[in-house]
Coordinates of C-alpha atoms and ligand atoms in Angstrom, one line a residue:
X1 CA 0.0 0.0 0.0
X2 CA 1.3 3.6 -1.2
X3 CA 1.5 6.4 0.8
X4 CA -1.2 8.0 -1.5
X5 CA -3.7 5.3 -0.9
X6 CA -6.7 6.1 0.9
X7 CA -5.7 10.1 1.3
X8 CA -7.9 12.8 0.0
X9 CA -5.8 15.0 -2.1
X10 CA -7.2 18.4 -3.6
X11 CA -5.5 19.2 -6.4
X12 CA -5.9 22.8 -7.9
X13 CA -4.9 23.9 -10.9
X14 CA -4.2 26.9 -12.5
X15 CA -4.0 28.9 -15.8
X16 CA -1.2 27.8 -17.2
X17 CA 0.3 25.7 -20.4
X18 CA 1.4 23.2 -17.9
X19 CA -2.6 22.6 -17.0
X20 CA -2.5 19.5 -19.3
X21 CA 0.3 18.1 -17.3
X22 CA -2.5 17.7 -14.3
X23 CA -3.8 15.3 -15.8
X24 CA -1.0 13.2 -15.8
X25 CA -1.1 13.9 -12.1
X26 CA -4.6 13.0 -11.6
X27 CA -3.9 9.7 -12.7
X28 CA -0.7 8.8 -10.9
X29 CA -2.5 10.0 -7.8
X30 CA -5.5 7.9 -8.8
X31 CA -3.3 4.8 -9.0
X32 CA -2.0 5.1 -5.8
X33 CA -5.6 4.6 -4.5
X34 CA -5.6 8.7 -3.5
X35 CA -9.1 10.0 -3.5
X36 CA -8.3 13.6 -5.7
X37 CA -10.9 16.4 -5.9
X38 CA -10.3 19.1 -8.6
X39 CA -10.6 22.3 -8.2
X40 CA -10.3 24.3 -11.7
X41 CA -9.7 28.4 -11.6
X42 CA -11.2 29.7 -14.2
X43 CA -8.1 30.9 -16.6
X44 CA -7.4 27.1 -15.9
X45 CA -10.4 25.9 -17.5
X46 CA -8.8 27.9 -20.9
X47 CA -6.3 25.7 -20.7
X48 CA -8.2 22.1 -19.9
X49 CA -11.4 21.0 -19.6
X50 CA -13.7 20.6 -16.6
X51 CA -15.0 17.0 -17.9
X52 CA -11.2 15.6 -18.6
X53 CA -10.3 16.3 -15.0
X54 CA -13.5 15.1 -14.0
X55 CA -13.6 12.0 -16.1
X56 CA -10.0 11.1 -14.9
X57 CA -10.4 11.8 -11.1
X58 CA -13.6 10.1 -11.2
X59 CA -15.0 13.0 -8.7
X60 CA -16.3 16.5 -9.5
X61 CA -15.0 19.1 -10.6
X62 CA -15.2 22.4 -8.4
X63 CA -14.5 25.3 -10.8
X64 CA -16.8 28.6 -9.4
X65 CA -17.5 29.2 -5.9
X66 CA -20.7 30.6 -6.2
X67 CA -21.4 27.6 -7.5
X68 CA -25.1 26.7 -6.1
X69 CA -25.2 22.6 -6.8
X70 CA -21.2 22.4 -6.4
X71 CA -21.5 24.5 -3.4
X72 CA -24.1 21.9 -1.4
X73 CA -22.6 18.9 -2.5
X74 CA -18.9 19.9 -1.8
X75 CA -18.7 22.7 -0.2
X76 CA -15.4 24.5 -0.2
X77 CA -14.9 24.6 3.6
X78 CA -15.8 20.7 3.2
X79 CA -12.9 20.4 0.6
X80 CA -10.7 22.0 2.7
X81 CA -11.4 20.0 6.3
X82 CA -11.3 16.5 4.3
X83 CA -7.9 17.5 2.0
X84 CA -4.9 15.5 3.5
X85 CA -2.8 17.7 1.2
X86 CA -3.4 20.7 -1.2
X87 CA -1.5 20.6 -4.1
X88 CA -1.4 23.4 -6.4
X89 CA 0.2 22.4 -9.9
X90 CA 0.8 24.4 -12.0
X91 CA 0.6 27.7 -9.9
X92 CA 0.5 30.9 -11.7
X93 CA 2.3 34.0 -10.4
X94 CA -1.0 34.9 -10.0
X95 CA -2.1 32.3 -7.3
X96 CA 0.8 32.8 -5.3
X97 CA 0.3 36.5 -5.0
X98 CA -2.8 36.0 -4.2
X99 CA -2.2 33.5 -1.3
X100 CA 0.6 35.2 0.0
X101 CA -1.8 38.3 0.4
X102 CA -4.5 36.7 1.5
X103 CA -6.9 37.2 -1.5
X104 CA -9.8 34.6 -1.4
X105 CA -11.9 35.3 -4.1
X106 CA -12.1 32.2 -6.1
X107 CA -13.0 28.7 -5.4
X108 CA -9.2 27.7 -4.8
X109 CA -7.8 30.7 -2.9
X110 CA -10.9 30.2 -0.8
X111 CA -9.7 26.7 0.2
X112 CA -6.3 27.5 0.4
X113 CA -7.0 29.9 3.3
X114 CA -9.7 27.5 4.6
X115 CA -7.2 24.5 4.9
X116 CA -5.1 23.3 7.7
X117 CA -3.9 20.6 5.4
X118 CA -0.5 21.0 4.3
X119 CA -0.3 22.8 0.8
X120 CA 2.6 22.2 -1.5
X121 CA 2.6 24.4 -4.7
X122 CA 4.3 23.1 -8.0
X123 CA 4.7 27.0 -10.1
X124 CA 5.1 27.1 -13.5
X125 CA 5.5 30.3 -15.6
X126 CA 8.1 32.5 -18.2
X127 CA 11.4 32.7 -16.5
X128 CA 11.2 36.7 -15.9
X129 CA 8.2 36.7 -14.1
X130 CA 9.7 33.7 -12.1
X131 CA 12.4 35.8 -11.1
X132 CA 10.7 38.6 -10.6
X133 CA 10.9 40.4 -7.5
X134 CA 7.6 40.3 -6.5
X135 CA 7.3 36.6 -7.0
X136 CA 10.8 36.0 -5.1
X137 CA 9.5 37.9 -2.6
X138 CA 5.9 35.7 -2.5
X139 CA 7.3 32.1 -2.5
X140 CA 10.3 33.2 0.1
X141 CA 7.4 34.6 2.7
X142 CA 5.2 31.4 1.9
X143 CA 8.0 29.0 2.4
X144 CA 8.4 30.9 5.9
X145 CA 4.7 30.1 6.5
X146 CA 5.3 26.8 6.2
X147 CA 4.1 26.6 2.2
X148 CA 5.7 23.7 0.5
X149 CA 7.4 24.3 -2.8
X150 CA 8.5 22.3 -5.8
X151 CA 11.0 24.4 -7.8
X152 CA 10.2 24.9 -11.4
X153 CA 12.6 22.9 -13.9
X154 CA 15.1 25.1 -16.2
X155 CA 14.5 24.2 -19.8
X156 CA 12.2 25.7 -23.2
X157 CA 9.2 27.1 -22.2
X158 CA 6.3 27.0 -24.2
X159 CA 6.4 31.1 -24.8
X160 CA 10.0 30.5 -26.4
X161 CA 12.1 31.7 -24.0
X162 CA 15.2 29.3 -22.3
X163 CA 15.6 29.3 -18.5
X164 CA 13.5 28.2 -15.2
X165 CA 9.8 28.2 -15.2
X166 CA 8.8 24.6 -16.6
X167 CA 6.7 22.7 -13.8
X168 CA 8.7 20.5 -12.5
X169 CA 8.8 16.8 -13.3
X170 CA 5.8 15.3 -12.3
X171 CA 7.4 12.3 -10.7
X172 CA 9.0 14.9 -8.6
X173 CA 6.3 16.8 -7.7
X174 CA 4.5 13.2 -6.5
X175 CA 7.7 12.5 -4.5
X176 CA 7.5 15.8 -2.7
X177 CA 3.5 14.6 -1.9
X178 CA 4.8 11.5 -0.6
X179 CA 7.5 13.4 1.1
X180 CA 5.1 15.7 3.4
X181 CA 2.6 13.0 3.9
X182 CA 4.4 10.5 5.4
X183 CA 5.1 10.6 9.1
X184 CA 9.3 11.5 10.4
X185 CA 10.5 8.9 12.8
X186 CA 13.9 9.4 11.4
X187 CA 13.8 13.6 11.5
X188 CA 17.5 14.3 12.6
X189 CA 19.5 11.4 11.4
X190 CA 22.0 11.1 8.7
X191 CA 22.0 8.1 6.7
X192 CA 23.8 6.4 3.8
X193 CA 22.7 4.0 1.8
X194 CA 24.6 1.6 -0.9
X195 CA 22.7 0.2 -4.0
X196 CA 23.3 -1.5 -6.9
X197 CA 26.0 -4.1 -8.1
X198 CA 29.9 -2.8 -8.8
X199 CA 32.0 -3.3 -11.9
X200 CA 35.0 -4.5 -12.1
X201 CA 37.4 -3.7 -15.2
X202 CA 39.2 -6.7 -17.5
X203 CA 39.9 -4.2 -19.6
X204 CA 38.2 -0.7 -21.3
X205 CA 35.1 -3.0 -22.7
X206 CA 34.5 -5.7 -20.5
X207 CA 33.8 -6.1 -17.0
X208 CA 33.0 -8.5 -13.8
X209 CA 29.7 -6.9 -12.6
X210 CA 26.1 -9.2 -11.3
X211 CA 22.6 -9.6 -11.5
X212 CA 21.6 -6.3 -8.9
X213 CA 19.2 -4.4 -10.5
X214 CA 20.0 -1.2 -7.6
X215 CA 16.1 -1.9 -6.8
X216 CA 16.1 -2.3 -2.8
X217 CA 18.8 -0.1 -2.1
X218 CA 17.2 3.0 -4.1
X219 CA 14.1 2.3 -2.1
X220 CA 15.7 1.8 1.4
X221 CA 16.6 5.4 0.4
X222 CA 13.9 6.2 -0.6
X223 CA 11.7 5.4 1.9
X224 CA 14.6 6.9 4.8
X225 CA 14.1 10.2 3.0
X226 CA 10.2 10.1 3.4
X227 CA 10.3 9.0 7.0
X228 CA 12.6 12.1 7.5
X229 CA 16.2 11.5 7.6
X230 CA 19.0 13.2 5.4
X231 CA 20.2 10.6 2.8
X232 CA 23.1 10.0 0.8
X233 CA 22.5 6.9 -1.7
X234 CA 26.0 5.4 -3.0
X235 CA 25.1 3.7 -6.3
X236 CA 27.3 1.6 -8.3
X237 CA 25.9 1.2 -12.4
X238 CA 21.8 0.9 -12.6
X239 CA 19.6 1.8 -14.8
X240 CA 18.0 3.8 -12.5
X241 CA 17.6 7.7 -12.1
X242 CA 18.7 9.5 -9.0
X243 CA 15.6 9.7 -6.5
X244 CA 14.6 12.9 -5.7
X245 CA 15.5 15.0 -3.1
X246 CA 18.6 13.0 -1.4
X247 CA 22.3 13.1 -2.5
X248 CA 23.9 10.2 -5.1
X249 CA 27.1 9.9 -6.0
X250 CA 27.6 7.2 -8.4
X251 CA 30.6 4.7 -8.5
X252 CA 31.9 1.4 -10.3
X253 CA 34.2 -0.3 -8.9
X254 CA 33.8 -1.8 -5.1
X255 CA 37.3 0.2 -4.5
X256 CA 35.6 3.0 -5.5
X257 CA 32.3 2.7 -3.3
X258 CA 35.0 2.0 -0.6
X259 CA 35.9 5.4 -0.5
X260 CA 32.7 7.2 -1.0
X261 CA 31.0 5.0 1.7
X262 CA 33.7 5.7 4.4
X263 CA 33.8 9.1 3.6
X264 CA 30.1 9.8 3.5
X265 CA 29.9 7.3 6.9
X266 CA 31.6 10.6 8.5
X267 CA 28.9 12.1 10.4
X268 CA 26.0 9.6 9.4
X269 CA 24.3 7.5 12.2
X270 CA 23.2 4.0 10.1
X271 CA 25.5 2.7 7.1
X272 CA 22.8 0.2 4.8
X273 CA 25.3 -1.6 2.6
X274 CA 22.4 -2.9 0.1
X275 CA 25.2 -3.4 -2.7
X276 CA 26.1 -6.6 -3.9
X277 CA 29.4 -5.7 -4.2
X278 CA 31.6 -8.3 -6.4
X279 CA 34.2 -10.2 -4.4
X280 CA 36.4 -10.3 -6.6
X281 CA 37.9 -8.3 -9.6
X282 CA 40.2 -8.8 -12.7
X283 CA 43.9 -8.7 -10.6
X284 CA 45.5 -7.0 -13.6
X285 CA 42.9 -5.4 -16.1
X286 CA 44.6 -4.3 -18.9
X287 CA 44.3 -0.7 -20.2
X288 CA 43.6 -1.7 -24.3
X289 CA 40.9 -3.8 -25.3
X290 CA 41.9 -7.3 -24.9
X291 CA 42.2 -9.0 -28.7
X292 CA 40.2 -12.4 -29.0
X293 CA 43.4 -14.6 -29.2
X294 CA 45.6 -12.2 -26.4
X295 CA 43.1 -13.9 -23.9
X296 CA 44.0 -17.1 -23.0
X297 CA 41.6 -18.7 -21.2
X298 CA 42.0 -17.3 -17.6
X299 CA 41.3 -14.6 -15.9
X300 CA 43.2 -13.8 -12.5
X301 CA 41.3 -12.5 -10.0
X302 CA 42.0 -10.7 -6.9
X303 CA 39.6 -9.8 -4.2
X304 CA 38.1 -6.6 -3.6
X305 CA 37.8 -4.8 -0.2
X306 CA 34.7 -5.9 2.2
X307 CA 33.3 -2.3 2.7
X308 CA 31.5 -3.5 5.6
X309 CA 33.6 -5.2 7.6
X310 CA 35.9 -2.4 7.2
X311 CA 33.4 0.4 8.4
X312 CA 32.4 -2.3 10.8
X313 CA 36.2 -2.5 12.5
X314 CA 36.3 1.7 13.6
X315 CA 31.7 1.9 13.8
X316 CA 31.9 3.9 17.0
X317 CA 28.5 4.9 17.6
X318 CA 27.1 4.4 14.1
X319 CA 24.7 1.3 13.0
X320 CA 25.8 -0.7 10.5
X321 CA 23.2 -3.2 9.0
X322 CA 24.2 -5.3 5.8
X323 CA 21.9 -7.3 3.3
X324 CA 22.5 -10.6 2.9
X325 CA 21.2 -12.5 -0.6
X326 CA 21.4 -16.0 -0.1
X327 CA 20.4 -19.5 -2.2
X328 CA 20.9 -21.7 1.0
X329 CA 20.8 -21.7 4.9
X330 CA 19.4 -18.3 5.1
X331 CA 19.3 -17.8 8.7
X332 CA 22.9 -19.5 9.3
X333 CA 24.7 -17.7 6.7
X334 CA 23.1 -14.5 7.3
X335 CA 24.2 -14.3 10.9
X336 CA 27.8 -15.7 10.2
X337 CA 27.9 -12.5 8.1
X338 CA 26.8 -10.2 11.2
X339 CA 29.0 -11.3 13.6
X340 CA 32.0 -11.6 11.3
X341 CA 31.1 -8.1 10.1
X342 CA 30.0 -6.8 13.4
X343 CA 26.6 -5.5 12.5
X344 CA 23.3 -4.0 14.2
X345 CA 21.3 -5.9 11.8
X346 CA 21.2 -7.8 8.6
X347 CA 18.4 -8.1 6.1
X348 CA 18.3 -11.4 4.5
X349 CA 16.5 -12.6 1.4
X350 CA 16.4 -15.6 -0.5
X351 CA 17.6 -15.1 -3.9
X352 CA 17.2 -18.2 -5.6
X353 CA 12.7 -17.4 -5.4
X354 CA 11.9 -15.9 -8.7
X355 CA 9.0 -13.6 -7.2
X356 CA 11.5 -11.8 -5.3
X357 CA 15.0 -10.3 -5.1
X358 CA 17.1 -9.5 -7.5
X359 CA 15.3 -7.7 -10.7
X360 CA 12.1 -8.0 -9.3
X361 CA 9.7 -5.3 -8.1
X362 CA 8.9 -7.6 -4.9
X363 CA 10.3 -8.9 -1.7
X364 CA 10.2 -11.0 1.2
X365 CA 12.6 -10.7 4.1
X366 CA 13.8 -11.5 7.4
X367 CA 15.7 -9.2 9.8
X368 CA 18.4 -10.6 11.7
X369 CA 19.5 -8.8 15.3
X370 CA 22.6 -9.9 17.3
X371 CA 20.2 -10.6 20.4
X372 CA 18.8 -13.4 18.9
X373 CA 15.6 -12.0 17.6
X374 CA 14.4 -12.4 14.0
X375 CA 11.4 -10.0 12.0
X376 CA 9.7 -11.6 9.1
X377 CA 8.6 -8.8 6.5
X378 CA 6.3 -11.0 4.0
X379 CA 6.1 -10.6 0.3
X380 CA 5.4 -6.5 -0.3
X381 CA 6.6 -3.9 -3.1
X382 CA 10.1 -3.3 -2.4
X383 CA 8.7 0.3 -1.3
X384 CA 6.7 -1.3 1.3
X385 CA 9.7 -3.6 2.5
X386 CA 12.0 -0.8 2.5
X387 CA 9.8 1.3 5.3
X388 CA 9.1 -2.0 7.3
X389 CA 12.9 -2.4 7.1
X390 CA 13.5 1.1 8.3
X391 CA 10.6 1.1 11.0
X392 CA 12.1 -2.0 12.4
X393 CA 15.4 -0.3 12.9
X394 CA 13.8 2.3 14.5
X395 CA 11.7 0.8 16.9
X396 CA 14.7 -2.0 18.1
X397 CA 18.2 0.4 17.6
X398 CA 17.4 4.2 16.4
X399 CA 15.4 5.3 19.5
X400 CA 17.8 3.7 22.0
Ligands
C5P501 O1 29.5 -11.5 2.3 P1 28.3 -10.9 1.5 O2 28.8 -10.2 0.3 O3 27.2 -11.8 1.2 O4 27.7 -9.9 2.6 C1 26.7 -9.1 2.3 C2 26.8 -7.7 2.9 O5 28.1 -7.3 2.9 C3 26.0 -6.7 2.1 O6 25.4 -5.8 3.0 C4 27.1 -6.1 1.2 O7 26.7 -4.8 0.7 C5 28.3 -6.1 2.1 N1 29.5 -6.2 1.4 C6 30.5 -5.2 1.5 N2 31.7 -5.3 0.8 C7 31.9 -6.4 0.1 C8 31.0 -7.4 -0.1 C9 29.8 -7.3 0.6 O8 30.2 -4.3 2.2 N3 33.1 -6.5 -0.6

């Protein structure tokens, strides 16, 4: 289950080019089981129509206040109590001024002031008015009211000009949703997160690399950036794109992750090693493509640094926890690994199921402590896992 699911969300939308992109937004939010009220100003409604918002959210759309049949079915002080979060994408220069002065003469300034939901606002408009003073000035004093903000993307805008003013990314804009609506059991801590296999050079084409698709680790951070902490995800090659809002630095080799795990481990309070870090590497790749017949038949290999028990040989006050992918004697292996590498905790799954692990979207696990005690988290999105992971942490180590 999504953070979205089951929340009311009123989404207002303004008179912008962007207005088409709501729709796209309707829908993501409709998928993740959100129940989303429109509400349409009317320079919006130049830009999209009443009945495509309506027909994707599956609810009414609110576009005029004065609005007699809209009015005593859903009302706008109703809209406003029931809103888990107000989300204005696109706002218009317009919108903004008027919150920030406390104009409410349409239907969706009227619920902004009526609302003690949390209200995140996505702008979008030409760069210069962006940067204008009077709408620096706006979003900086609505920030300081406790306004949530998307910042616009930089790129061509649809009146020709180059520069900031697109609405953001709608994934991003989603994430930021997610972001306020979740609850902050890990506000305050720093945490660091490795994802993804490593690769290991033979030579400038070819590599030793494995089957990690980056998948669980991008979600543990993920999921530690919703619940509140500050993360810094250490990824070795994915397909993936950096999340949102949290720090990646990207690596290939383990050598390489070495040093920008330790590093970022300065200052952090829980290391997740979610890698799957090769053991071993080419001893002596070669700095020209190797030819078919200079090959031979072997490789030699040498092995590469164990990041974890490393970090786990100087860990001070920090947590460590390690992931452990096995194919047999889960629970044995998985606790040989956290004593040898001194851990808090390790997360163990069994690899060799093809409805979880590896590429898949799914997992199952159990969590291993050093007191003895074991937490099965059964099959869920690795989303879902990654929170349970992180909630366990939290109620067995974090709050100590
Ligand atoms: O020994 P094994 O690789 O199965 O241990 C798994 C745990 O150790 C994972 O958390 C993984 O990220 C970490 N690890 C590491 N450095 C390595 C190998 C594994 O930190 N060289």
């Amino acid at each position: 289950m999504g953070i979205f699911s089951g929340k009311e969300i009123v989404l207002g939308v303004t008179g912008g080019i962007a207005a088409y992109k709501a729709c796209e937004i309707v829908r993501e939010l409709h998928k993740g089981s959100a129940s989303v009220h429109v509400v349409l100003t009317a320079s919006g409604a130049q830009f999209i129509t009443p009945l495509t918002l309506q027909t994707l959210s599956k609810n009414p759309v609110v576009t005029d206040l004065f609005n007699l049949v809209s009015e005593s079915e859903i009302g706008h002080i109703s809209l406003a109590q029931r809103a888990n979060l107000l989300l204005i994408a696109p706002a218009t220069a317009n919108i903004i001024g008027k919150i920030r002065n406390g104009i409410a003469d349409d239907m969706l300034s009227t619920v902004v002031m009526a609302t003690a939901a949390p209200v995140l606002i996505a702008p979008a408009m030409n760069s210069q008015m962006y940067a204008s003073a009077a709408v620096r000035e706006n979003v900086a004093t609505l920030r300081e009211r406790g306004f949530h903000f998307v910042e616009p993307d930089e790129g061509e805008l649809a009146c020709g000009t180059v520069g900031p003013g697109r609405l953001a990314d709608v994934g991003k804009i989603l994430e930021m949703g997610r972001i306020i609506l979740s609850e902050k059991p890990l506000a305050g801590k720093r945490v660091v997160v490795s994802a993804g296999p490593t690769a290991e050079p033979m030579d400038p084409v070819r590599f030793l690399s494995n089957r990690a698709s980056g998948k669980m680790g991008f979600a543990m951070a993920r999921a530690a950036r919703r619940l509140g902490a500050e993360v810094t995800l250490v990824s070795g090659p994915t397909a993936l794109p950096d999340p949102h809002f949290l720090a990646t630095v990207r690596v290939r080799t383990a050598e390489e992750m070495l040093g920008a795990v330790t590093r970022e481990a300065e200052g952090a309070d829980v290391v997740v090693m979610c890698a799957a870090v090769a053991d071993f590497r080419p001893k002596k790749p070669s700095s020209r493509k190797i030819k078919k017949d200079g090959f031979g038949l072997k490789v030699e290999l040498a092995p590469t640094p164990d990041i974890l028990e490393s970090l786990g040989r100087k860990k001070g006050s920090r947590l460590l926890v390690g992931f452990a992918a096995e194919t047999d004697d889960l629970a044995q292996n998985a606790r040989e690994k956290m004593r040898r590498k001194n851990l808090d905790a390790i997360v163990a799954n069994d690899v060799s199921r093809i409805d979880i692990g590896f590429e898949s979207d799914n997992n199952e696990v159990r969590i291993f402590f050093p007191d003895g005690e074991v937490m099965d988290l059964p099959l869920a999105t690795k989303d879902g896992i990654a929170v349970g992971v992180w909630l366990a942490l939290n109620g067995k180590l974090l709050r100590r």
